XYZ file of N, CA and C in Angstrom:
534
model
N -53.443 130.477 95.365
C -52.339 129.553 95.165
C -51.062 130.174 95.712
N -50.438 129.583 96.462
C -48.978 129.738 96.932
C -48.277 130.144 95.718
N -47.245 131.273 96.209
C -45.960 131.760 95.490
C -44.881 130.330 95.400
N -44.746 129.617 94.466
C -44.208 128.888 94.752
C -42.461 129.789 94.508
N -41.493 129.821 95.575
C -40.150 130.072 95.386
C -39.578 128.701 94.423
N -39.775 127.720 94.463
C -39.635 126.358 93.551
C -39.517 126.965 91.851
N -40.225 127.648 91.492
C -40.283 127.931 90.285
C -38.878 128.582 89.140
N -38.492 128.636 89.766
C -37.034 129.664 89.467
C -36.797 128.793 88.130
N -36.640 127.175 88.586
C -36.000 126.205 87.524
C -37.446 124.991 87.159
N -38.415 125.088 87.847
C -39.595 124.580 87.354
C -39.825 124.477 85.669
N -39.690 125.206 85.001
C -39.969 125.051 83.828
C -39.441 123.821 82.962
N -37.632 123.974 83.223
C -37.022 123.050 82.698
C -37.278 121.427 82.984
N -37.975 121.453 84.391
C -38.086 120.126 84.913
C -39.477 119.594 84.420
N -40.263 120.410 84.425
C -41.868 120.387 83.927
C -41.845 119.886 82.141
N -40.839 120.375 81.341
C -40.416 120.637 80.160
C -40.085 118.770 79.722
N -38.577 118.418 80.554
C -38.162 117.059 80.428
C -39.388 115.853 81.067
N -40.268 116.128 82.129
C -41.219 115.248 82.050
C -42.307 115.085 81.086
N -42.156 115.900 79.898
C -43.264 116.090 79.088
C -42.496 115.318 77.808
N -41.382 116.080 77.968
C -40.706 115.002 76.494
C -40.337 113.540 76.794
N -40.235 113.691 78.305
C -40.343 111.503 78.754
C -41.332 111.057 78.274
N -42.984 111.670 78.464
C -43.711 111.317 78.135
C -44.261 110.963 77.107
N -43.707 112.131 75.734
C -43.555 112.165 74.643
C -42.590 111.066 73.975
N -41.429 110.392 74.493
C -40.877 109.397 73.703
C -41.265 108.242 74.138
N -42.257 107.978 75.192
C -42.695 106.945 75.785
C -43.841 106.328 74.144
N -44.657 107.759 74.442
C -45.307 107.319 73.464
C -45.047 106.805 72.111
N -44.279 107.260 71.255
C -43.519 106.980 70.172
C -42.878 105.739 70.208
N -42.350 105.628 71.268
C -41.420 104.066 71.359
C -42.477 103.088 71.574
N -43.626 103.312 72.277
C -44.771 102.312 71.895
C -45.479 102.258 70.620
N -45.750 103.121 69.976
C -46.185 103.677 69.048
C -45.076 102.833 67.577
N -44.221 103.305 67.699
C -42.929 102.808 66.476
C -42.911 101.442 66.645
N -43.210 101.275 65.032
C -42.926 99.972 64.541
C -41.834 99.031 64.300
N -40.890 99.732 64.527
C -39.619 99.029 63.896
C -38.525 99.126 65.645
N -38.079 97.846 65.545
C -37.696 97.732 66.974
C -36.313 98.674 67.525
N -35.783 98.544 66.557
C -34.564 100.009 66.732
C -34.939 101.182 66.857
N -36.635 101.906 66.302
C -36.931 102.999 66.668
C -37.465 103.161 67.993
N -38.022 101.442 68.865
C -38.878 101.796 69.340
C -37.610 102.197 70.774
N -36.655 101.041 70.256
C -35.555 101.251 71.654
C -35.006 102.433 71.760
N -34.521 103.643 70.694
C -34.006 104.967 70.672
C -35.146 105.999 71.119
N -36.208 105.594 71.049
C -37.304 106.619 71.537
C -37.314 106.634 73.256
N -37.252 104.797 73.586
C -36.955 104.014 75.123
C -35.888 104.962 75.693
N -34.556 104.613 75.011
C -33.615 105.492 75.754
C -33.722 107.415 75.795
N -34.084 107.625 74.755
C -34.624 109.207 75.237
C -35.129 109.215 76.088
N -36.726 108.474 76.294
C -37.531 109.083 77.187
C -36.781 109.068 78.395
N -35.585 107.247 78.715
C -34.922 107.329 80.018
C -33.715 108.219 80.165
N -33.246 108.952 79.358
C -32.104 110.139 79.523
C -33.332 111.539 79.917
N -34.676 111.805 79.115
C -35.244 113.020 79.761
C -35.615 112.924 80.906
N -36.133 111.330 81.106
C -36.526 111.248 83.051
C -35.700 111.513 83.838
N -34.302 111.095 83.591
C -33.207 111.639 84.331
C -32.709 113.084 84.510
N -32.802 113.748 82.901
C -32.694 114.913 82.789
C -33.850 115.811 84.027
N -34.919 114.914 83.819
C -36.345 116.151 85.105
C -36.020 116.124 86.405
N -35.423 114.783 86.689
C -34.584 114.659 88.017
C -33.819 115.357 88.205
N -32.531 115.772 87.683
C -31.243 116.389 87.586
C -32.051 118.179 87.644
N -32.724 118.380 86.704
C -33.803 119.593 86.882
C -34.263 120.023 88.249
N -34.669 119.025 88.554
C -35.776 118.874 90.375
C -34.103 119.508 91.385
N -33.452 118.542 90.946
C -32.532 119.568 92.050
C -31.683 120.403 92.062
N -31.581 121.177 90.142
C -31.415 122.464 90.335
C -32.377 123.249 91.033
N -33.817 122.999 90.915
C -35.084 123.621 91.602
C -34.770 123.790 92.705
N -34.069 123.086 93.436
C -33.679 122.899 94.981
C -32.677 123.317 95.100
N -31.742 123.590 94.696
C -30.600 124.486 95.094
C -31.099 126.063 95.031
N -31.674 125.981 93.930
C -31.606 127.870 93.644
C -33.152 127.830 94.855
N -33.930 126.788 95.368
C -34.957 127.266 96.276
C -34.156 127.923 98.096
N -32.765 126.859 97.831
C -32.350 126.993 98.950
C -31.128 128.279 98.517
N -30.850 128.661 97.832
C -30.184 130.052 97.411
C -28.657 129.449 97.771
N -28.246 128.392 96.753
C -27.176 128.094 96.774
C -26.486 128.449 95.192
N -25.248 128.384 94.466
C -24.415 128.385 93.807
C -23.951 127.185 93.606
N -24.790 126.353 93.038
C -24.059 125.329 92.464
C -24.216 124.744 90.609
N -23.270 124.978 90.214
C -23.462 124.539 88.489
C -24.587 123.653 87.847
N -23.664 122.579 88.676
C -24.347 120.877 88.895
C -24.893 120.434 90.039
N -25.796 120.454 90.579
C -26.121 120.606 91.922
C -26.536 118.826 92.016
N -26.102 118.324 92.808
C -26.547 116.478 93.288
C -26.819 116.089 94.341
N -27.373 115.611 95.030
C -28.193 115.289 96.338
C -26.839 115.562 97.451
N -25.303 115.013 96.890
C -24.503 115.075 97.774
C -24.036 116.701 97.577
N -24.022 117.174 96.664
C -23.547 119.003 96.650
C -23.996 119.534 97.522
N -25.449 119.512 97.313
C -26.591 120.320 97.950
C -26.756 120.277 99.530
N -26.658 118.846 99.602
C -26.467 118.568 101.277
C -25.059 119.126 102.124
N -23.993 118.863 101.128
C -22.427 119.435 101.605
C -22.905 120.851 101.918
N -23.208 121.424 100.519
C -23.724 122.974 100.773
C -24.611 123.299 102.061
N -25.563 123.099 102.412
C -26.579 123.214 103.612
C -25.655 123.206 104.194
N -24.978 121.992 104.798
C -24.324 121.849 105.793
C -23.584 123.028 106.333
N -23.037 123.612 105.148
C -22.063 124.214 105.518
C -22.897 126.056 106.289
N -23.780 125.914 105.627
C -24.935 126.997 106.309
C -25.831 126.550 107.471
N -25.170 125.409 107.958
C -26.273 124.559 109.292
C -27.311 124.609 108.675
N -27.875 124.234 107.742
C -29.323 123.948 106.955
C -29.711 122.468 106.747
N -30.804 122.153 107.248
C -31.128 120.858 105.911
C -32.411 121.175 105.745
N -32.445 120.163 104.231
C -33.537 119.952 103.755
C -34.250 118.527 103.613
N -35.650 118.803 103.729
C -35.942 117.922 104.068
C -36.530 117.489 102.771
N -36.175 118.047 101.531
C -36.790 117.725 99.992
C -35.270 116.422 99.492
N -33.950 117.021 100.266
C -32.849 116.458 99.784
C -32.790 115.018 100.739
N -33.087 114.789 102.250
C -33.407 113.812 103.006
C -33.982 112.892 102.027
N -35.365 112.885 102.113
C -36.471 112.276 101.765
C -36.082 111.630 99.983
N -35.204 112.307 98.556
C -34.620 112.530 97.562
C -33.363 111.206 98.049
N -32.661 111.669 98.910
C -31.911 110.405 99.522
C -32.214 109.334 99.699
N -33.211 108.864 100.404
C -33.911 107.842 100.484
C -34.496 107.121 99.310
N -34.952 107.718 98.506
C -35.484 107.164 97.304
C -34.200 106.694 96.897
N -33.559 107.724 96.335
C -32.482 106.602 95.587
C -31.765 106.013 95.973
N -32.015 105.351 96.819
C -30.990 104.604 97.716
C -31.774 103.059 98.017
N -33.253 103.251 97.818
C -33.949 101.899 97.717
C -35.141 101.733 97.049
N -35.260 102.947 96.430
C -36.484 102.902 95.725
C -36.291 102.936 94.410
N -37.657 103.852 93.451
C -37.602 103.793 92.301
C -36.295 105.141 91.656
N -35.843 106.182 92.464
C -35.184 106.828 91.642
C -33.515 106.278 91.552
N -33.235 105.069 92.500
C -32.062 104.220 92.202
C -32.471 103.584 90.954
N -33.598 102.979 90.454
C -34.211 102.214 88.989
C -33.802 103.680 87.902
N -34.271 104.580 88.182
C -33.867 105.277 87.331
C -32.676 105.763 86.834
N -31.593 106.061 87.835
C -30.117 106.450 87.612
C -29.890 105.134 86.966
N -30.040 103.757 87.197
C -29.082 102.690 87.047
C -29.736 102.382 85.603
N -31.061 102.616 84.983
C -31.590 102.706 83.682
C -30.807 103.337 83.073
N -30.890 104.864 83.528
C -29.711 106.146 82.931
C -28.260 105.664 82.677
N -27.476 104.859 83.355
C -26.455 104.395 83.061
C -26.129 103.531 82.122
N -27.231 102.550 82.643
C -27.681 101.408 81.526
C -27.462 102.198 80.023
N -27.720 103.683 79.477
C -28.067 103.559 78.639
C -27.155 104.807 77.702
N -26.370 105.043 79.158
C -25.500 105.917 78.517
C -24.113 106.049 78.461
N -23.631 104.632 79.230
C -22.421 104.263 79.476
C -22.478 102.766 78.858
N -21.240 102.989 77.272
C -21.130 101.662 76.842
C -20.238 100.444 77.751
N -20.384 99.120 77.483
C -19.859 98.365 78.336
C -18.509 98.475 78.087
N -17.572 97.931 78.997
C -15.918 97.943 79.181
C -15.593 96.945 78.600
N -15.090 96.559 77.684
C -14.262 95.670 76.773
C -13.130 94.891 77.656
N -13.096 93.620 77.448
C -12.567 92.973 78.301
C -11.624 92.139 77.387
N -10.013 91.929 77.284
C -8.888 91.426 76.542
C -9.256 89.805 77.274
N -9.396 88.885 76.060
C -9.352 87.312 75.877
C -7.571 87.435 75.109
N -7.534 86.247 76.361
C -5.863 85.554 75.660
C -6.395 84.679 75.201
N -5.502 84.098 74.238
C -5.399 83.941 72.810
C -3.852 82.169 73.272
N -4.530 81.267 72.915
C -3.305 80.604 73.256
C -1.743 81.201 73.079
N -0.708 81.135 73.186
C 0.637 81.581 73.211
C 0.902 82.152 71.629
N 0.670 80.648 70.959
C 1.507 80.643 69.606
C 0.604 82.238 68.763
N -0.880 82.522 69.360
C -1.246 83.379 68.670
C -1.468 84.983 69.541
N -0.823 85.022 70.607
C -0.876 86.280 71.665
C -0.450 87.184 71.005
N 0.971 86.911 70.109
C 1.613 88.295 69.909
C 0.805 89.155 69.033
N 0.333 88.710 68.130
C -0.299 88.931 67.071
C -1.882 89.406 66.866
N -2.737 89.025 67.720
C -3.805 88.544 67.751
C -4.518 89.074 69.203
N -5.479 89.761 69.192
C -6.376 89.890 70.148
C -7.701 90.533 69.822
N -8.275 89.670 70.837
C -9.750 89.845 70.828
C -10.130 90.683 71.739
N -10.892 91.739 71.333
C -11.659 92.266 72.681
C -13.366 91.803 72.796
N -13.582 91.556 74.123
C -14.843 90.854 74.413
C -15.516 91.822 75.161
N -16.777 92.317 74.552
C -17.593 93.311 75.033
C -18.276 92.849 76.030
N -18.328 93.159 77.342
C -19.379 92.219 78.075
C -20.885 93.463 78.510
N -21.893 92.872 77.822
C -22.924 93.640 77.640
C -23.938 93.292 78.850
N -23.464 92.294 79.962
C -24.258 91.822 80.910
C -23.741 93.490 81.797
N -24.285 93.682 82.697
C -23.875 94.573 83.997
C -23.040 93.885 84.833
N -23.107 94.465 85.514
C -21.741 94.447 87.152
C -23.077 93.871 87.987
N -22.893 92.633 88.262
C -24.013 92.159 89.630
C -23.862 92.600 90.621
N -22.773 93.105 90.691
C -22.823 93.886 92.410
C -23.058 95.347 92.372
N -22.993 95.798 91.241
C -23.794 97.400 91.353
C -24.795 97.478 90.358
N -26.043 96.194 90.557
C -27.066 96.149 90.015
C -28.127 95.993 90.463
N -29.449 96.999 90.944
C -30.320 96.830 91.566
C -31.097 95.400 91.127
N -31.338 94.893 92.230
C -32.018 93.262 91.429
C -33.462 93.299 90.924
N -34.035 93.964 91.128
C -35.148 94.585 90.617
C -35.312 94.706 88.474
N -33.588 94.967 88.056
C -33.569 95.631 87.142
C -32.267 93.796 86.540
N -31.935 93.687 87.147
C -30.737 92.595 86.613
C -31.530 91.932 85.626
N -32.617 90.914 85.520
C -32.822 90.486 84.213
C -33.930 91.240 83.528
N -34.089 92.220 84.303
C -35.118 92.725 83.485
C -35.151 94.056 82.258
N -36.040 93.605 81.030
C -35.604 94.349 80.257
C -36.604 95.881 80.343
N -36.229 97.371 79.880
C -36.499 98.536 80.514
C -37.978 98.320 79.693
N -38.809 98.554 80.003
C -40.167 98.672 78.938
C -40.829 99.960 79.209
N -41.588 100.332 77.965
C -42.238 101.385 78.128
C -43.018 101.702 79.198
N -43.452 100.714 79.920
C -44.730 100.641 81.237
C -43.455 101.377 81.836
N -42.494 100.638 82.721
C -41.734 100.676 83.564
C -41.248 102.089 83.639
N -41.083 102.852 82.275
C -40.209 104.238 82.540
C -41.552 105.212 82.619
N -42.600 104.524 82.294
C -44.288 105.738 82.311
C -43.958 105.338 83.478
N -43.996 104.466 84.496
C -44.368 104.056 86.031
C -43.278 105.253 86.961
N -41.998 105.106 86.503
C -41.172 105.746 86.946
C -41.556 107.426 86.936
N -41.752 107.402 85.571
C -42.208 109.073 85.373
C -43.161 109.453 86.051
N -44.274 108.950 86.431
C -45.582 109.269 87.447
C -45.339 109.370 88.672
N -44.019 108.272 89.257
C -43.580 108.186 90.901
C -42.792 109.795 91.032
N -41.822 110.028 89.898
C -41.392 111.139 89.919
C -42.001 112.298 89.991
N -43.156 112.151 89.152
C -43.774 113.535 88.941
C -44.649 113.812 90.337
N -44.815 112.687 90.751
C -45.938 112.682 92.717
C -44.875 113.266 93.446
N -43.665 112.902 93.143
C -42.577 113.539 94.462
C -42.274 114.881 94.445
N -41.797 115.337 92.903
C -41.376 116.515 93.027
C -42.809 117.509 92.732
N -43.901 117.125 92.851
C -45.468 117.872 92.814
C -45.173 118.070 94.802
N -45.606 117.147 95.217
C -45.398 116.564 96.904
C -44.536 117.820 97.664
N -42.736 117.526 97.056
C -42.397 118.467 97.206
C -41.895 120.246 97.487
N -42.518 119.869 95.742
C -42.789 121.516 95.616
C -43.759 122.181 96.287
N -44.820 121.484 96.937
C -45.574 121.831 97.397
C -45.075 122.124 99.254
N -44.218 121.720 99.661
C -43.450 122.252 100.678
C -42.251 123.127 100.436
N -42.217 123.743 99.721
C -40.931 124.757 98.991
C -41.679 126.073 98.791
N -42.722 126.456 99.603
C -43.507 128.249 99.472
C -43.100 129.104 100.574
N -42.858 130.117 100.243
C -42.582 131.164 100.757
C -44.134 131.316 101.657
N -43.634 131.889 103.076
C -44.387 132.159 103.943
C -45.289 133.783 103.864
């Protein structure tokens, strides 16, 4: 078996696809619909978390210094060493039309509350009086349509977690030392 150089941050990423998997189950599993949705949003904050993992893996494979490392860091960084990668290319592409854009925009979905929006109030009651109106729909124009009426289900974030786990397996498997 290949030395994988990938491994440096492997653990942590190997770690969050196991606890996706783990609240997948539970949120199917749980009876009561508020447990089953808080188990839902874990598993979709750890899928994100194995992602965010995958490309610390890739920075420290490419022997960079970055805290927070993000498809755009990592690429700025290369650049600046005339490098690319072709784990961060290919990482681009996905989220840009595939399933790991479903995943960030889930991740948001679930971790950014909606923006409260001020209703006027006829005159006689403005000064006094205001309503704030939560709007719990999304932004249609920065909403993959794939995801606009659809609600996140347990299938959908197991589906996600398996596409993920083929890429950065795929991957890592081009990240060995010669």
């Amino acid at each position: 078996m290949a030395n994988r150089v990938a491994r440096y941050q492997a653990d942590r990423t190997n770690q969050k696809l196991y606890f996706c998997r783990i609240y997948c189950q539970l949120a199917q599993e749980a009876e009561q619909k508020q447990l089953a949705d808080a188990h839902l949003e874990s598993a979709i904050l750890h899928l994100y978390g194995a992602y965010l993992a995958f490309l610390q893996e890739i920075a420290c494979y490419y022997q960079l210094n970055l805290v927070i490392p993000t498809l755009t860091t990592i690429a700025d960084k290369l650049a600046q060493k005339t490098q690319i990668s072709p784990e961060i290319e290919y990482l681009t592409q996905l989220s840009e039309i595939d399933f790991l854009a479903e995943i960030e925009q889930a991740w948001q979905q679930v971790n950014f509350k909606p923006i409260p929006k001020q209703i006027d109030l006829p005159e006689k009651e403005a000064d006094s009086k205001r309503l704030l109106l939560v709007n719990i729909m999304p932004d249609q124009s920065a909403v993959n349509p794939k995801l606009l009426n659809a609600i996140i289900s347990v299938d959908m974030v197991r589906q996600w977690r398996v596409h993920l786990l083929g890429v950065i397996e795929a991957l890592r498997a081009g990240m060995v030392e010669d």
